[in-house]
Tab-separated table of C-alpha atoms and ligand atoms in Angstrom:
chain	number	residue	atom	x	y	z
N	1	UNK	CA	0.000	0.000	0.000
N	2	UNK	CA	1.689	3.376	-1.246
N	3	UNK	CA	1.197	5.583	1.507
N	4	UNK	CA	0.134	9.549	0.983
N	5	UNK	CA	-0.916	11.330	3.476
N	6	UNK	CA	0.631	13.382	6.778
N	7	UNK	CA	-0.744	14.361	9.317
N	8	UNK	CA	0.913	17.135	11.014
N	9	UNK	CA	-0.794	17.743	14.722
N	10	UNK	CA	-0.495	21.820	15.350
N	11	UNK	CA	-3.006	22.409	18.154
N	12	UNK	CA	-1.099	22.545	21.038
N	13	UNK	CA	-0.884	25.235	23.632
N	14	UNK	CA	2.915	25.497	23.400
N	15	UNK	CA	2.724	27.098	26.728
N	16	UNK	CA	6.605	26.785	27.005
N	17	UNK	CA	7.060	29.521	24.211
N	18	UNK	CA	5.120	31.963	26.540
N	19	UNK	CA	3.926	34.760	25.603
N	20	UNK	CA	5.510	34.570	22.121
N	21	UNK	CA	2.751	31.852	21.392
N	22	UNK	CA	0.068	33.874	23.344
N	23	UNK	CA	-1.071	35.243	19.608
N	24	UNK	CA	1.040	33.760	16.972
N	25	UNK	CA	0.778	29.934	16.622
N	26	UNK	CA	3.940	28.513	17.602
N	27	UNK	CA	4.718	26.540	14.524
N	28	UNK	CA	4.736	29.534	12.641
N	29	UNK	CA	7.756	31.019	15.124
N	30	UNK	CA	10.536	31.185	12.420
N	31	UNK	CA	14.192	29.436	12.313
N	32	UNK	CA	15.750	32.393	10.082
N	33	UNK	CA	12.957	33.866	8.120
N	34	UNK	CA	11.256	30.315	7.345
N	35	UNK	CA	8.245	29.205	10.050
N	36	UNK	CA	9.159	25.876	11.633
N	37	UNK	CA	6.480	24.193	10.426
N	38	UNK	CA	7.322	24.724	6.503
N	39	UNK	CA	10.505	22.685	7.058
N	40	UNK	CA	8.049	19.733	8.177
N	41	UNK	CA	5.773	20.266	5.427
N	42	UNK	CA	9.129	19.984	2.925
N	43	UNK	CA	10.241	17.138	4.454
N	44	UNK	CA	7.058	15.201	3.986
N	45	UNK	CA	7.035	16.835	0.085
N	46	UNK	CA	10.759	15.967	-0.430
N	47	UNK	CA	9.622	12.091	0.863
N	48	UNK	CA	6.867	11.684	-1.649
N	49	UNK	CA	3.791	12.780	0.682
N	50	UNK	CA	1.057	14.508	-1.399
N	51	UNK	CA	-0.799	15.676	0.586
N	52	UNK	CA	-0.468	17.320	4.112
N	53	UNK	CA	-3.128	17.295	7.205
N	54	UNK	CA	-3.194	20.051	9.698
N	55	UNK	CA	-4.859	19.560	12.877
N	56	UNK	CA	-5.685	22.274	13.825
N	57	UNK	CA	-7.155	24.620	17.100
N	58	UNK	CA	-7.870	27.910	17.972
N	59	UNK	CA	-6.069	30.682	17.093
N	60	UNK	CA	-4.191	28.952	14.429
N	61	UNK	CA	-5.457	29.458	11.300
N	62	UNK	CA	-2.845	31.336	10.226
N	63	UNK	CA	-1.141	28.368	9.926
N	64	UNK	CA	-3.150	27.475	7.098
N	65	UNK	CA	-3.412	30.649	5.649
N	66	UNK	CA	0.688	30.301	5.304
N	67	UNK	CA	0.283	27.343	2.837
N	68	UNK	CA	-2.307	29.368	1.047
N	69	UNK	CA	-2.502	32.376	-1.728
N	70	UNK	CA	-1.702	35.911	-0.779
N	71	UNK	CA	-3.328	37.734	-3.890
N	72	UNK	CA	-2.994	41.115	-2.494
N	73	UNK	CA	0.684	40.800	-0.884
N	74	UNK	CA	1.635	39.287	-4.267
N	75	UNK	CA	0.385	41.979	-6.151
N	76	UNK	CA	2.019	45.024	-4.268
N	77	UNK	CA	5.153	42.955	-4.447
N	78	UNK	CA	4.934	42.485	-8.328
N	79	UNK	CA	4.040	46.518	-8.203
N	80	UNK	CA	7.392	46.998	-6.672
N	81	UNK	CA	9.055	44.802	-8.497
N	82	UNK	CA	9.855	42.271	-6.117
N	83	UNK	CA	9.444	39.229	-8.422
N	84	UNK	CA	11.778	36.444	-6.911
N	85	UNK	CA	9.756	37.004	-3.791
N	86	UNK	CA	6.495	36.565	-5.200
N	87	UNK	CA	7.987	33.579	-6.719
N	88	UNK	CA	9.270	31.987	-3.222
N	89	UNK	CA	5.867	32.963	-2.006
N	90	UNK	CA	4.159	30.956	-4.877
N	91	UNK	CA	6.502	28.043	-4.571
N	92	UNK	CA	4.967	27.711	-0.803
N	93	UNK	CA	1.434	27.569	-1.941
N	94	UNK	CA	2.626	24.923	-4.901
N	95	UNK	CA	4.071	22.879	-2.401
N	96	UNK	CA	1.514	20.999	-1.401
N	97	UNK	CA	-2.452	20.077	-0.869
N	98	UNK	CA	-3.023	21.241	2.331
N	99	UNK	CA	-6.297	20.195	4.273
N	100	UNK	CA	-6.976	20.881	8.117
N	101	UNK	CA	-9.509	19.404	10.724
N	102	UNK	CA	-10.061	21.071	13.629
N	103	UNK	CA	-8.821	19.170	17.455
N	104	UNK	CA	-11.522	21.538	19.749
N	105	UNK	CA	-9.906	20.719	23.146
N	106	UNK	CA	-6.181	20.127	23.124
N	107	UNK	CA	-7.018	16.818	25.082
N	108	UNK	CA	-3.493	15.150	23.616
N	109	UNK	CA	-1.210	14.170	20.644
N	110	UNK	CA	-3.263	10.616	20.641
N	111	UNK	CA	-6.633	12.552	20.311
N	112	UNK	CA	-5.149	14.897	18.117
N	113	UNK	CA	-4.014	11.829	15.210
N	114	UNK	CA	-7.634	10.519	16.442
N	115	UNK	CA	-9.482	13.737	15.110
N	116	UNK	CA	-7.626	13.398	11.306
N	117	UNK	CA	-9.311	9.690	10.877
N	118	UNK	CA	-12.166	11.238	8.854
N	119	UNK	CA	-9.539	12.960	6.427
N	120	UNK	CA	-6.845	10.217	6.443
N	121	UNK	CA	-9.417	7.173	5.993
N	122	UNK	CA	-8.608	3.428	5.753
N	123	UNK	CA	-5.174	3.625	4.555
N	124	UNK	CA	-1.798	4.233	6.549
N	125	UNK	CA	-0.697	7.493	7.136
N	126	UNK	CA	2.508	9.699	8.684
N	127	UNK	CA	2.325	11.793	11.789
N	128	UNK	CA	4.879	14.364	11.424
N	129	UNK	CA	5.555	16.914	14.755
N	130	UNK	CA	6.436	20.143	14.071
N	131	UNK	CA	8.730	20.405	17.325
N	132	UNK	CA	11.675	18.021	15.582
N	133	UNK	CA	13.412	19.358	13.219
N	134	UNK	CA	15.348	16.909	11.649
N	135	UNK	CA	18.318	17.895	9.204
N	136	UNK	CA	19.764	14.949	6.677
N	137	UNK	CA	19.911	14.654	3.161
N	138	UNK	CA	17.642	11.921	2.690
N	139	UNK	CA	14.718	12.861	4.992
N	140	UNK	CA	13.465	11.600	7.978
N	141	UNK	CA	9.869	10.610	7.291
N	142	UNK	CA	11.536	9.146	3.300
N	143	UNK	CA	13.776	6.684	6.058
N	144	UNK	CA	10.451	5.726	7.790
N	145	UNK	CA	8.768	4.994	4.818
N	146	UNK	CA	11.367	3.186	3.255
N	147	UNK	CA	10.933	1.026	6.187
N	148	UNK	CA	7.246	0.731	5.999
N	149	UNK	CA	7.348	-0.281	2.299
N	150	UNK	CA	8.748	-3.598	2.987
N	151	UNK	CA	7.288	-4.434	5.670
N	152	UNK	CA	3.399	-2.843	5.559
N	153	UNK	CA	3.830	-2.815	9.549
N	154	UNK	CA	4.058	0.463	11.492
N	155	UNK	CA	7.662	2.130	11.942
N	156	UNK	CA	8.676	5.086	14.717
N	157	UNK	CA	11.241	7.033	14.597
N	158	UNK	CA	13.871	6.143	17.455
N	159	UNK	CA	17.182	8.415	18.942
N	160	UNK	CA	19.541	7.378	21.632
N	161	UNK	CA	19.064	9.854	24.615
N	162	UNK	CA	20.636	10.626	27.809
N	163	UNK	CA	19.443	8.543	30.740
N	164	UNK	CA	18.576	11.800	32.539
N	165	UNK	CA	16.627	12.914	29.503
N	166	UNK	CA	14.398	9.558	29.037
N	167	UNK	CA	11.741	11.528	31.227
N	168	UNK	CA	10.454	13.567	28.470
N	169	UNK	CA	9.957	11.005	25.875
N	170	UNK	CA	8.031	8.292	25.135
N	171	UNK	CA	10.772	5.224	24.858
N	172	UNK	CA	10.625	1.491	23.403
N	173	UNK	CA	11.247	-1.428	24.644
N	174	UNK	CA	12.415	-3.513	21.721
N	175	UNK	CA	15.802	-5.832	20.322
N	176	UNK	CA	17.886	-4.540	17.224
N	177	UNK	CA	16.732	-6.723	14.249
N	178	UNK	CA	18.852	-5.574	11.639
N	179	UNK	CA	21.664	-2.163	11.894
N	180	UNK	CA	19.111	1.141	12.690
N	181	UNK	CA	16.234	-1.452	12.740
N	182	UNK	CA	14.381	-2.850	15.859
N	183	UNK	CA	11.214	-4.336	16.613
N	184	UNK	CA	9.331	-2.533	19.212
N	185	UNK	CA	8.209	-5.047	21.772
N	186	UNK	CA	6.879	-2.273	24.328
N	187	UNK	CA	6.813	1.451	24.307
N	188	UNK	CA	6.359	3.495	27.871
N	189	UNK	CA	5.608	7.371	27.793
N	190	UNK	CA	7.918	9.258	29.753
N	191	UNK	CA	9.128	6.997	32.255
N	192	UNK	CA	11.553	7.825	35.141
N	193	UNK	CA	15.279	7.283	33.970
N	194	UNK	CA	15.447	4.448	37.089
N	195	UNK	CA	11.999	2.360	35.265
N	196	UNK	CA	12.996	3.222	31.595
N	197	UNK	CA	13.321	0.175	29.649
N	198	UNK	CA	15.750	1.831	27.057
N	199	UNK	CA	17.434	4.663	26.307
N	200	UNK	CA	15.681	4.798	22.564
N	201	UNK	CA	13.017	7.393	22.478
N	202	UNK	CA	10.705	7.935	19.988
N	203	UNK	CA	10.700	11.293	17.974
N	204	UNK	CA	8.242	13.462	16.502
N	205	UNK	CA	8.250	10.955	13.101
N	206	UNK	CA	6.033	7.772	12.529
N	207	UNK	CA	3.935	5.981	9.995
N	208	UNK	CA	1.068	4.307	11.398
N	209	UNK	CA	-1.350	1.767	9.854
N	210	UNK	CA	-4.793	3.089	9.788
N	211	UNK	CA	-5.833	0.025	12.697
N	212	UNK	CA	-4.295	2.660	15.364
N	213	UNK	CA	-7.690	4.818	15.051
N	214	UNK	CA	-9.833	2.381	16.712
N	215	UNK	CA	-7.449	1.889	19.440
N	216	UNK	CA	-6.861	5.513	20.085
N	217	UNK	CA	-10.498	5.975	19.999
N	218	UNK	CA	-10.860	3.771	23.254
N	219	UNK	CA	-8.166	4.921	25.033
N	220	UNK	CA	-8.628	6.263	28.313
N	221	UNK	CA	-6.319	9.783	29.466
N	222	UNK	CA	-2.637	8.745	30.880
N	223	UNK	CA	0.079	10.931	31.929
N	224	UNK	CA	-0.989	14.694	31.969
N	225	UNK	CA	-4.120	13.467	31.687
N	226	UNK	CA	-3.938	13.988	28.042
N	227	UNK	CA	-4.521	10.679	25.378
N	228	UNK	CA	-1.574	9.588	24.590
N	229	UNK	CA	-0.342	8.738	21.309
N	230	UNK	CA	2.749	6.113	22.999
N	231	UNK	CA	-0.515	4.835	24.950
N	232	UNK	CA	-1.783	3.863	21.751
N	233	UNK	CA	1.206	2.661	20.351
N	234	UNK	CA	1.765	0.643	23.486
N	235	UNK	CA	-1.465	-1.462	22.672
N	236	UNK	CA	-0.772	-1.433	18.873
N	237	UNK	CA	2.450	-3.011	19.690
N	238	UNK	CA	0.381	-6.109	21.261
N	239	UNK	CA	-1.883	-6.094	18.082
N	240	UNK	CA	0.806	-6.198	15.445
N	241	UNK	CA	4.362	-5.943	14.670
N	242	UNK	CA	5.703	-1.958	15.009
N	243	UNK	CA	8.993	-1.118	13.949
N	244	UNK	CA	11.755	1.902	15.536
N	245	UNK	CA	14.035	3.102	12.745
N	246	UNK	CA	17.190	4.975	14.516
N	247	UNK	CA	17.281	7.375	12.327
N	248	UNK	CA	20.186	9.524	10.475
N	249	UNK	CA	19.782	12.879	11.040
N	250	UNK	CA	20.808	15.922	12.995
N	251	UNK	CA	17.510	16.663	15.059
N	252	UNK	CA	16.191	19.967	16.721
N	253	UNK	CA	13.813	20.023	19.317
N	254	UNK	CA	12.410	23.377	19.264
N	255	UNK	CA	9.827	22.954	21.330
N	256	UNK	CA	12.373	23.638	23.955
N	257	UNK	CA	13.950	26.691	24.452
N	258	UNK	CA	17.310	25.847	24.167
N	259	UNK	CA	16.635	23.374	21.557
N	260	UNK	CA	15.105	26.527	19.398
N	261	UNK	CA	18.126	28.488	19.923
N	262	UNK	CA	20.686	25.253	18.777
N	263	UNK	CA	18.323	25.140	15.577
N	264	UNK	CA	18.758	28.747	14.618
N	265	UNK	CA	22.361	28.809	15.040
N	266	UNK	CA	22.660	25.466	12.960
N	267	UNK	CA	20.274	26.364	10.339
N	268	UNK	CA	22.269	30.132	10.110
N	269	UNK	CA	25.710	28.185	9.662
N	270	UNK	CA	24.100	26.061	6.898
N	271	UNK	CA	23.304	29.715	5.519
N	272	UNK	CA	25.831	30.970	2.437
N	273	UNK	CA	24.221	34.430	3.310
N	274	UNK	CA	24.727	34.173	7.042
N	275	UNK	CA	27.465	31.754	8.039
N	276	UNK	CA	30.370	33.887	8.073
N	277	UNK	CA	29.056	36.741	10.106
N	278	UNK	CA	27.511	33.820	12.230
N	279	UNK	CA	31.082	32.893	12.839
N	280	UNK	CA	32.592	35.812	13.452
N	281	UNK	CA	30.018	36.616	15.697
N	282	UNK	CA	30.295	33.810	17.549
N	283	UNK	CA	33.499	34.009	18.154
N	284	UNK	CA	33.818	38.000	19.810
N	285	UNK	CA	31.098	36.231	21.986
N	286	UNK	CA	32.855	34.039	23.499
N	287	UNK	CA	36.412	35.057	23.759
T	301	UTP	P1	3.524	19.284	23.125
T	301	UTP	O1	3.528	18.254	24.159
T	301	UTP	O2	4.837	19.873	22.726
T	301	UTP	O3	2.549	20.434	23.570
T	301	UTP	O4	2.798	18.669	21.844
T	301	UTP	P2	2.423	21.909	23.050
T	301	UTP	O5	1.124	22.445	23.508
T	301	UTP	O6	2.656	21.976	21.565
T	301	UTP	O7	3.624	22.717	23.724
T	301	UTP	P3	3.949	23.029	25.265
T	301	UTP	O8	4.517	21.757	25.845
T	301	UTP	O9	2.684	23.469	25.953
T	301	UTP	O10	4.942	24.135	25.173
T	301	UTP	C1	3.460	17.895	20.877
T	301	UTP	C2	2.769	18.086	19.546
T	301	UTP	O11	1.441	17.637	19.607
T	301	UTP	C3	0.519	18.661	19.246
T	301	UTP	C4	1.277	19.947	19.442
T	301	UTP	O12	0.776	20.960	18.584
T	301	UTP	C5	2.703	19.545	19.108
T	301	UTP	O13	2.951	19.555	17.718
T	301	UTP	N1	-0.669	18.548	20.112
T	301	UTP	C6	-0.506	18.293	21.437
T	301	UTP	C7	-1.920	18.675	19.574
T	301	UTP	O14	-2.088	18.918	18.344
T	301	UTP	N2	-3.000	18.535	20.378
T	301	UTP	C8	-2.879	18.270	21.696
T	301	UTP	O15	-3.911	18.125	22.378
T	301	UTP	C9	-1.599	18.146	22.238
């Protein structure tokens, strides 16, 4: 089964980016002058995805609105002149079919994938979070899938973390099949470092088989006393095979501060137009 669709949950609070996020949806908070969230959304075009689903809450429509024509901007560009700009603007819009649902309570990432069933359907699907960032030239979500099309099954993306960091993930249980390649036997959502069962945790990336609606549909709140997508993916586990692909990758979590400010620096030295000055700055910094 070729698989086309991502969904890309956006309808958290992201209370940690108070009280930037207070009016401005905080996957449109830029890394340079490009919103977070486009980088997903290229990702999952540069993989093959056609078609992209937002899930969406209040207050972030302008998320949508991003992905969509700007007649009037366009036009007092072309007035000026500014052509390659209304052509990087068109390029965004071109990108992709975007569709959005809308999550009314943010009740959790598991009810959040829950509210795109209608739009996704009976076919397997990415989830793609906009808080990892993940820089390699084959992309993340094209590793996933590459994964997927051999073996049908559901694949997650995995990373080696820190024992004192396992607290903020969800992490697997699972044995190394084949090199980068395990079979998830168990998966636990932030567990304390003492009870973690690994140190693999699962990022923002997976492709999930279409069964994982009905399960997430039944499942009752866990931690935070949100519905958990690793909740669901702990009973899919028991239902069928689920793979973890360690990916390759540099990977950003901007949803943390300090992950936000490691992404801007990276993305700047990656930057022909910024890199030197990015240096040089750095370096009166910190002598
Ligand atoms: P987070 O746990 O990072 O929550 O969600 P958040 O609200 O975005 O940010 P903080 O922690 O309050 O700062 C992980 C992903 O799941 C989405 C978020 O938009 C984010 O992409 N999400 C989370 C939803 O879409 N709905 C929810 O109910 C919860």
């Amino acid at each position: 089964m070729k698989l086309k669709k991502a969904v890309i949950p956006v309808a958290g609070l992201g209370t940690r980016f108070l009280p930037a996020t207070k009016a401005v949806p905080k996957e449109l908070l830029p890394i340079i002058d490009i919103p977070s969230i486009q980088y997903v959304v290229q990702e999952a075009v540069d993989s093959g995805i056609q078609e992209i689903i937002f899930v969406t809450g209040r207050g972030k429509d302008a998320i949508e609105d991003h992905f969509d024509e700007a007649p009037e901007l366009e036009q007092i560009l072309a007035e000026r002149g500014q052509t390659e700009t209304v052509e990087m603007l068109r390029r965004i819009v071109a990108m992709t079919e975007v569709v959005s649902v809308r999550q009314k309570k943010p009740l959790g990432l598991g009810h959040a994938v829950l509210c795109a069933r209608d739009l996704v359907g009976n076919e397997p699907f990415a989830v793609m979070l906009a808080d990892d960032l993940i820089d390699n030239d084959v992309p993340c979500i094209r590793q996933l899938l590459e994964i997927f099309e051999e073996k049908q099954e559901s694949v997650v993306a995995l990373m080696e973390v820190p024992q004192e960091d396992v607290h903020r993930y969800g992490v697997i249980k699972g044995s190394e099949v084949k090199k980068r390649l395990y079979q998830v036997e168990a998966t636990v959502e932030k567990p304390q470092a003492s009870q973690a069962p690994s140190r693999m945790a699962i990022i923002g990336r997976y492709i999930l088989r279409p069964e994982v609606f009905a399960i997430l549909e039944k499942l009752p709140a866990g931690k935070g006393g949100e519905i958990q997508l690793t909740d669901g993916l702990a009973q899919l586990v028991r239902e069928r095979k689920v793979f973890g692909c360690e990916f390759e990758g540099d990977r950003y979590d901007i949803g943390d501060k300090f992950g936000f400010v490691r992404a801007t620096v990276a993305y700047a030295l990656k930057r022909p137009d910024l890199k030197d000055r990015v240096i040089d700055y750095l370096k009166s910094t910190i002598q």
